[in-house]
mmCIF file of C-alpha atoms and ligand atoms in Angstrom:
data_model
loop_
_atom_site.group_PDB
_atom_site.id
_atom_site.type_symbol
_atom_site.label_atom_id
_atom_site.label_comp_id
_atom_site.label_asym_id
_atom_site.label_seq_id
_atom_site.Cartn_x
_atom_site.Cartn_y
_atom_site.Cartn_z
ATOM 1 C CA MET A 114 19.941 -33.337 -26.343
ATOM 2 C CA THR A 115 22.768 -33.418 -24.148
ATOM 3 C CA ASN A 116 24.619 -36.603 -23.613
ATOM 4 C CA ILE A 117 23.069 -36.869 -20.206
ATOM 5 C CA GLU A 118 19.488 -36.488 -21.584
ATOM 6 C CA TYR A 119 20.254 -39.509 -24.165
ATOM 7 C CA ARG A 120 20.869 -41.546 -20.892
ATOM 8 C CA LEU A 121 17.382 -40.577 -18.929
ATOM 9 C CA GLU A 122 14.360 -42.511 -19.845
ATOM 10 C CA ALA A 123 10.679 -42.607 -18.656
ATOM 11 C CA GLY A 124 10.496 -44.379 -15.671
ATOM 12 C CA ASP A 125 13.692 -43.104 -14.023
ATOM 13 C CA ALA A 126 14.295 -40.660 -10.935
ATOM 14 C CA LEU A 127 17.249 -38.632 -9.970
ATOM 15 C CA ILE A 128 17.989 -38.422 -6.360
ATOM 16 C CA VAL A 129 20.172 -35.881 -5.007
ATOM 17 C CA VAL A 130 21.675 -37.057 -1.512
ATOM 18 C CA ASP A 131 22.097 -34.214 1.204
ATOM 19 C CA MET A 132 23.921 -31.456 -0.901
ATOM 20 C CA GLN A 133 24.110 -29.536 2.248
ATOM 21 C CA ASN A 134 26.323 -26.559 3.472
ATOM 22 C CA ASP A 135 27.549 -28.452 6.594
ATOM 23 C CA PHE A 136 28.936 -31.418 4.056
ATOM 24 C CA CYS A 137 31.025 -28.912 2.103
ATOM 25 C CA PRO A 138 34.420 -27.210 2.693
ATOM 26 C CA GLY A 139 33.566 -24.480 5.528
ATOM 27 C CA GLY A 140 30.725 -26.637 7.013
ATOM 28 C CA LEU A 141 30.681 -28.420 10.207
ATOM 29 C CA LEU A 142 31.078 -31.981 8.922
ATOM 30 C CA PRO A 143 32.965 -31.157 5.621
ATOM 31 C CA ILE A 144 34.025 -33.355 2.971
ATOM 32 C CA LYS A 145 36.986 -32.317 0.924
ATOM 33 C CA ASP A 146 36.041 -30.835 -2.412
ATOM 34 C CA GLY A 147 32.348 -31.948 -1.651
ATOM 35 C CA HIS A 148 31.372 -28.586 -3.033
ATOM 36 C CA MET A 149 32.969 -29.627 -6.384
ATOM 37 C CA ILE A 150 30.310 -31.851 -7.625
ATOM 38 C CA VAL A 151 27.565 -29.171 -7.587
ATOM 39 C CA PRO A 152 27.840 -28.152 -11.085
ATOM 40 C CA VAL A 153 27.795 -31.771 -12.350
ATOM 41 C CA ILE A 154 24.976 -32.471 -10.353
ATOM 42 C CA ASN A 155 23.131 -29.149 -11.904
ATOM 43 C CA GLN A 156 23.930 -30.631 -15.289
ATOM 44 C CA TRP A 157 22.003 -33.697 -14.283
ATOM 45 C CA ILE A 158 19.178 -31.758 -12.657
ATOM 46 C CA ASN A 159 18.748 -29.601 -15.858
ATOM 47 C CA ALA A 160 18.520 -32.927 -18.161
ATOM 48 C CA ALA A 161 16.176 -34.561 -15.799
ATOM 49 C CA VAL A 162 14.334 -31.432 -15.773
ATOM 50 C CA ALA A 163 14.268 -31.398 -19.838
ATOM 51 C CA LYS A 164 13.253 -35.009 -19.950
ATOM 52 C CA ARG A 165 10.528 -34.435 -17.296
ATOM 53 C CA ILE A 166 12.231 -37.042 -15.110
ATOM 54 C CA PRO A 167 11.235 -36.343 -11.392
ATOM 55 C CA VAL A 168 14.035 -34.978 -9.071
ATOM 56 C CA TYR A 169 14.180 -35.954 -5.297
ATOM 57 C CA ALA A 170 16.641 -34.026 -3.245
ATOM 58 C CA SER A 171 17.141 -35.353 0.541
ATOM 59 C CA ARG A 172 18.547 -33.184 3.378
ATOM 60 C CA ASP A 173 19.791 -34.255 6.905
ATOM 61 C CA TRP A 174 17.722 -32.373 9.378
ATOM 62 C CA HIS A 175 18.526 -33.215 12.826
ATOM 63 C CA PRO A 176 17.342 -31.732 16.103
ATOM 64 C CA LEU A 177 19.595 -30.333 18.326
ATOM 65 C CA GLU A 178 21.623 -32.819 20.472
ATOM 66 C CA HIS A 179 20.564 -35.619 18.042
ATOM 67 C CA LEU A 180 21.730 -38.929 18.916
ATOM 68 C CA SER A 181 24.018 -39.176 16.039
ATOM 69 C CA PHE A 182 26.117 -36.339 17.401
ATOM 70 C CA LYS A 183 29.444 -37.035 19.318
ATOM 71 C CA ASP A 184 28.189 -35.326 22.523
ATOM 72 C CA SER A 185 25.155 -37.488 22.636
ATOM 73 C CA GLY A 186 26.991 -40.704 22.226
ATOM 74 C CA GLY A 187 27.046 -40.745 18.309
ATOM 75 C CA LEU A 188 29.719 -40.858 15.631
ATOM 76 C CA TRP A 189 29.507 -37.302 14.325
ATOM 77 C CA PRO A 190 30.269 -33.532 15.137
ATOM 78 C CA PRO A 191 26.887 -31.845 15.188
ATOM 79 C CA HIS A 192 25.835 -30.892 11.614
ATOM 80 C CA CYS A 193 22.829 -29.903 9.776
ATOM 81 C CA VAL A 194 21.034 -29.001 12.650
ATOM 82 C CA GLN A 195 17.251 -27.643 11.598
ATOM 83 C CA ASP A 196 16.729 -24.424 10.158
ATOM 84 C CA THR A 197 20.684 -23.500 10.481
ATOM 85 C CA ASP A 198 22.683 -22.123 7.283
ATOM 86 C CA GLY A 199 24.700 -25.564 7.625
ATOM 87 C CA ALA A 200 21.676 -27.340 7.154
ATOM 88 C CA ARG A 201 20.583 -25.587 3.899
ATOM 89 C CA PHE A 202 21.214 -26.992 0.421
ATOM 90 C CA HIS A 203 24.542 -25.762 -1.370
ATOM 91 C CA PRO A 204 23.633 -21.901 -2.483
ATOM 92 C CA ASN A 205 24.577 -23.167 -6.243
ATOM 93 C CA LEU A 206 22.742 -26.147 -6.371
ATOM 94 C CA LYS A 207 19.887 -25.456 -8.809
ATOM 95 C CA LEU A 208 17.056 -27.190 -7.451
ATOM 96 C CA PRO A 209 13.953 -26.880 -9.700
ATOM 97 C CA ASP A 210 10.394 -25.854 -7.889
ATOM 98 C CA SER A 211 9.238 -29.524 -9.011
ATOM 99 C CA ALA A 212 11.847 -31.054 -6.652
ATOM 100 C CA ILE A 213 10.506 -33.211 -4.077
ATOM 101 C CA ILE A 214 12.171 -32.710 -0.535
ATOM 102 C CA ILE A 215 13.004 -35.662 1.587
ATOM 103 C CA THR A 216 13.830 -34.871 5.164
ATOM 104 C CA LYS A 217 15.414 -37.064 7.304
ATOM 105 C CA GLY A 218 17.624 -37.557 10.355
ATOM 106 C CA VAL A 219 14.690 -35.787 12.368
ATOM 107 C CA ARG A 220 13.870 -38.887 14.652
ATOM 108 C CA PHE A 221 15.038 -38.674 18.412
ATOM 109 C CA ASP A 222 15.519 -42.698 18.527
ATOM 110 C CA GLN A 223 17.636 -43.275 15.672
ATOM 111 C CA ASP A 224 19.542 -41.861 12.770
ATOM 112 C CA GLN A 225 18.510 -42.090 9.218
ATOM 113 C CA ASN A 226 21.321 -42.558 6.762
ATOM 114 C CA SER A 227 19.187 -44.098 3.539
ATOM 115 C CA VAL A 228 16.549 -41.575 2.076
ATOM 116 C CA PHE A 229 14.436 -44.691 1.815
ATOM 117 C CA ASP A 230 14.569 -45.225 5.760
ATOM 118 C CA GLN A 231 11.191 -44.726 7.094
ATOM 119 C CA THR A 232 10.276 -41.996 4.372
ATOM 120 C CA GLY A 233 7.984 -44.246 2.380
ATOM 121 C CA LEU A 234 9.876 -43.056 -0.720
ATOM 122 C CA SER A 235 9.841 -46.494 -2.100
ATOM 123 C CA VAL A 236 6.134 -46.791 -2.063
ATOM 124 C CA LYS A 237 5.957 -43.530 -3.682
ATOM 125 C CA LEU A 238 8.484 -44.208 -6.489
ATOM 126 C CA LYS A 239 6.780 -47.683 -7.052
ATOM 127 C CA LYS A 240 3.541 -45.659 -7.168
ATOM 128 C CA ASP A 241 4.548 -43.430 -10.121
ATOM 129 C CA GLY A 242 6.370 -46.289 -12.253
ATOM 130 C CA ILE A 243 9.932 -45.566 -11.453
ATOM 131 C CA LYS A 244 12.127 -48.601 -11.965
ATOM 132 C CA ARG A 245 15.551 -46.854 -12.194
ATOM 133 C CA LEU A 246 17.532 -44.449 -9.679
ATOM 134 C CA TRP A 247 20.193 -42.024 -10.869
ATOM 135 C CA VAL A 248 21.919 -41.107 -7.370
ATOM 136 C CA CYS A 249 24.238 -38.402 -6.460
ATOM 137 C CA GLY A 250 25.371 -36.413 -3.759
ATOM 138 C CA LEU A 251 27.031 -36.855 -0.247
ATOM 139 C CA ALA A 252 28.479 -38.517 1.626
ATOM 140 C CA GLU A 253 29.593 -41.391 -0.858
ATOM 141 C CA ASP A 254 30.494 -43.675 2.169
ATOM 142 C CA VAL A 255 27.473 -42.834 4.515
ATOM 143 C CA CYS A 256 24.159 -41.450 3.312
ATOM 144 C CA LEU A 257 24.730 -42.172 -0.345
ATOM 145 C CA LEU A 258 25.955 -45.903 0.369
ATOM 146 C CA ALA A 259 22.821 -46.335 2.464
ATOM 147 C CA THR A 260 20.447 -45.027 0.005
ATOM 148 C CA VAL A 261 22.092 -47.126 -3.010
ATOM 149 C CA LEU A 262 22.045 -50.366 -0.955
ATOM 150 C CA ASP A 263 18.443 -50.036 -0.143
ATOM 151 C CA GLY A 264 17.504 -49.024 -3.701
ATOM 152 C CA CYS A 265 19.191 -52.104 -4.828
ATOM 153 C CA ARG A 266 17.298 -54.027 -2.067
ATOM 154 C CA GLU A 267 13.987 -52.490 -3.083
ATOM 155 C CA GLY A 268 14.113 -53.730 -6.446
ATOM 156 C CA PHE A 269 15.443 -50.634 -8.498
ATOM 157 C CA GLU A 270 17.886 -50.676 -11.022
ATOM 158 C CA VAL A 271 20.299 -48.215 -9.251
ATOM 159 C CA MET A 272 23.145 -46.023 -11.035
ATOM 160 C CA LEU A 273 25.437 -44.264 -9.404
ATOM 161 C CA ILE A 274 26.648 -41.039 -10.931
ATOM 162 C CA SER A 275 30.459 -41.308 -9.683
ATOM 163 C CA THR A 276 31.354 -37.891 -10.958
ATOM 164 C CA ALA A 277 28.958 -36.413 -8.924
ATOM 165 C CA THR A 278 29.707 -37.939 -5.444
ATOM 166 C CA GLN A 279 32.566 -37.766 -2.884
ATOM 167 C CA ALA A 280 33.548 -39.692 -0.090
ATOM 168 C CA ILE A 281 34.418 -38.809 3.429
ATOM 169 C CA SER A 282 37.555 -40.902 3.285
ATOM 170 C CA PRO A 283 39.083 -42.408 0.310
ATOM 171 C CA GLU A 284 39.530 -45.534 1.869
ATOM 172 C CA SER A 285 36.024 -46.021 2.904
ATOM 173 C CA GLY A 286 34.740 -44.429 -0.515
ATOM 174 C CA GLU A 287 36.849 -47.472 -2.281
ATOM 175 C CA LYS A 288 34.732 -49.887 0.251
ATOM 176 C CA ALA A 289 31.494 -48.310 -0.362
ATOM 177 C CA ARG A 290 31.888 -48.703 -4.215
ATOM 178 C CA ARG A 291 32.710 -52.338 -3.980
ATOM 179 C CA ASP A 292 29.661 -52.632 -1.458
ATOM 180 C CA MET A 293 27.261 -51.024 -4.068
ATOM 181 C CA ARG A 294 28.714 -52.849 -6.956
ATOM 182 C CA ASN A 295 28.207 -56.147 -4.931
ATOM 183 C CA ALA A 296 24.437 -55.432 -4.326
ATOM 184 C CA GLY A 297 23.774 -54.850 -7.757
ATOM 185 C CA ALA A 298 24.476 -50.998 -8.485
ATOM 186 C CA GLN A 299 26.195 -49.759 -11.731
ATOM 187 C CA ILE A 300 28.827 -47.111 -11.069
ATOM 188 C CA MET A 301 28.800 -44.675 -14.076
HETATM 189 C C1 VGL B 187 25.748 -37.974 6.594
HETATM 190 C C2 VGL B 187 27.107 -38.103 8.574
HETATM 191 C C3 VGL B 187 26.215 -38.037 9.042
HETATM 192 C C4 VGL B 187 25.531 -37.945 5.043
HETATM 193 C C5 VGL B 187 24.815 -37.548 7.548
HETATM 194 O O1 VGL B 187 24.684 -37.368 4.779
HETATM 195 O O2 VGL B 187 26.223 -38.816 4.447
HETATM 196 N N1 VGL B 187 27.056 -38.505 7.072
HETATM 197 N N2 VGL B 187 25.081 -37.397 8.910
HETATM 198 ZN ZN1 ZN B 188 23.754 -36.514 10.071
#
């Protein structure tokens, strides 16, 4: 077994947050070195598959003129528009066929940063006996942060794979880690 496999146990799930082209260099909302975490995430995916740990991958999947875009009064440049190249998963991300895709950010009336926000994910995980979440992906200070906080709130043990995430800014990344730790998440 690899080191990672030793850490994974029955009752765990791997959650890969928004590992999409637009959040990587060359994309519309690029995070510095965002693509650098892909090989690390692939190692976790391989270990999860080997141990039959379920893999969930979320994608930000906005309609045109989504309210989170600046021109529509939101915070962000347009990004992850449905069915564009920027919205696709990073080409080097090796998701298994068994991966479960969670689509979010599709609502016209609000943004969904957390993968738990009105997706029903918490119900599904609990039904499947999942107790602990290993979370990685982008962006550490936005969607990953919201996901980790919701995971803690929902009563899961939450492990942040800190070598497999990247913040939009170092300062807010630091604050995000503080908030996640205070919420009870473990930063690995
Ligand atoms: C995200 C900004 C806007 C993310 C999504 O996935 O972290 N950030 N939409
Ligand atoms: Zn978004």
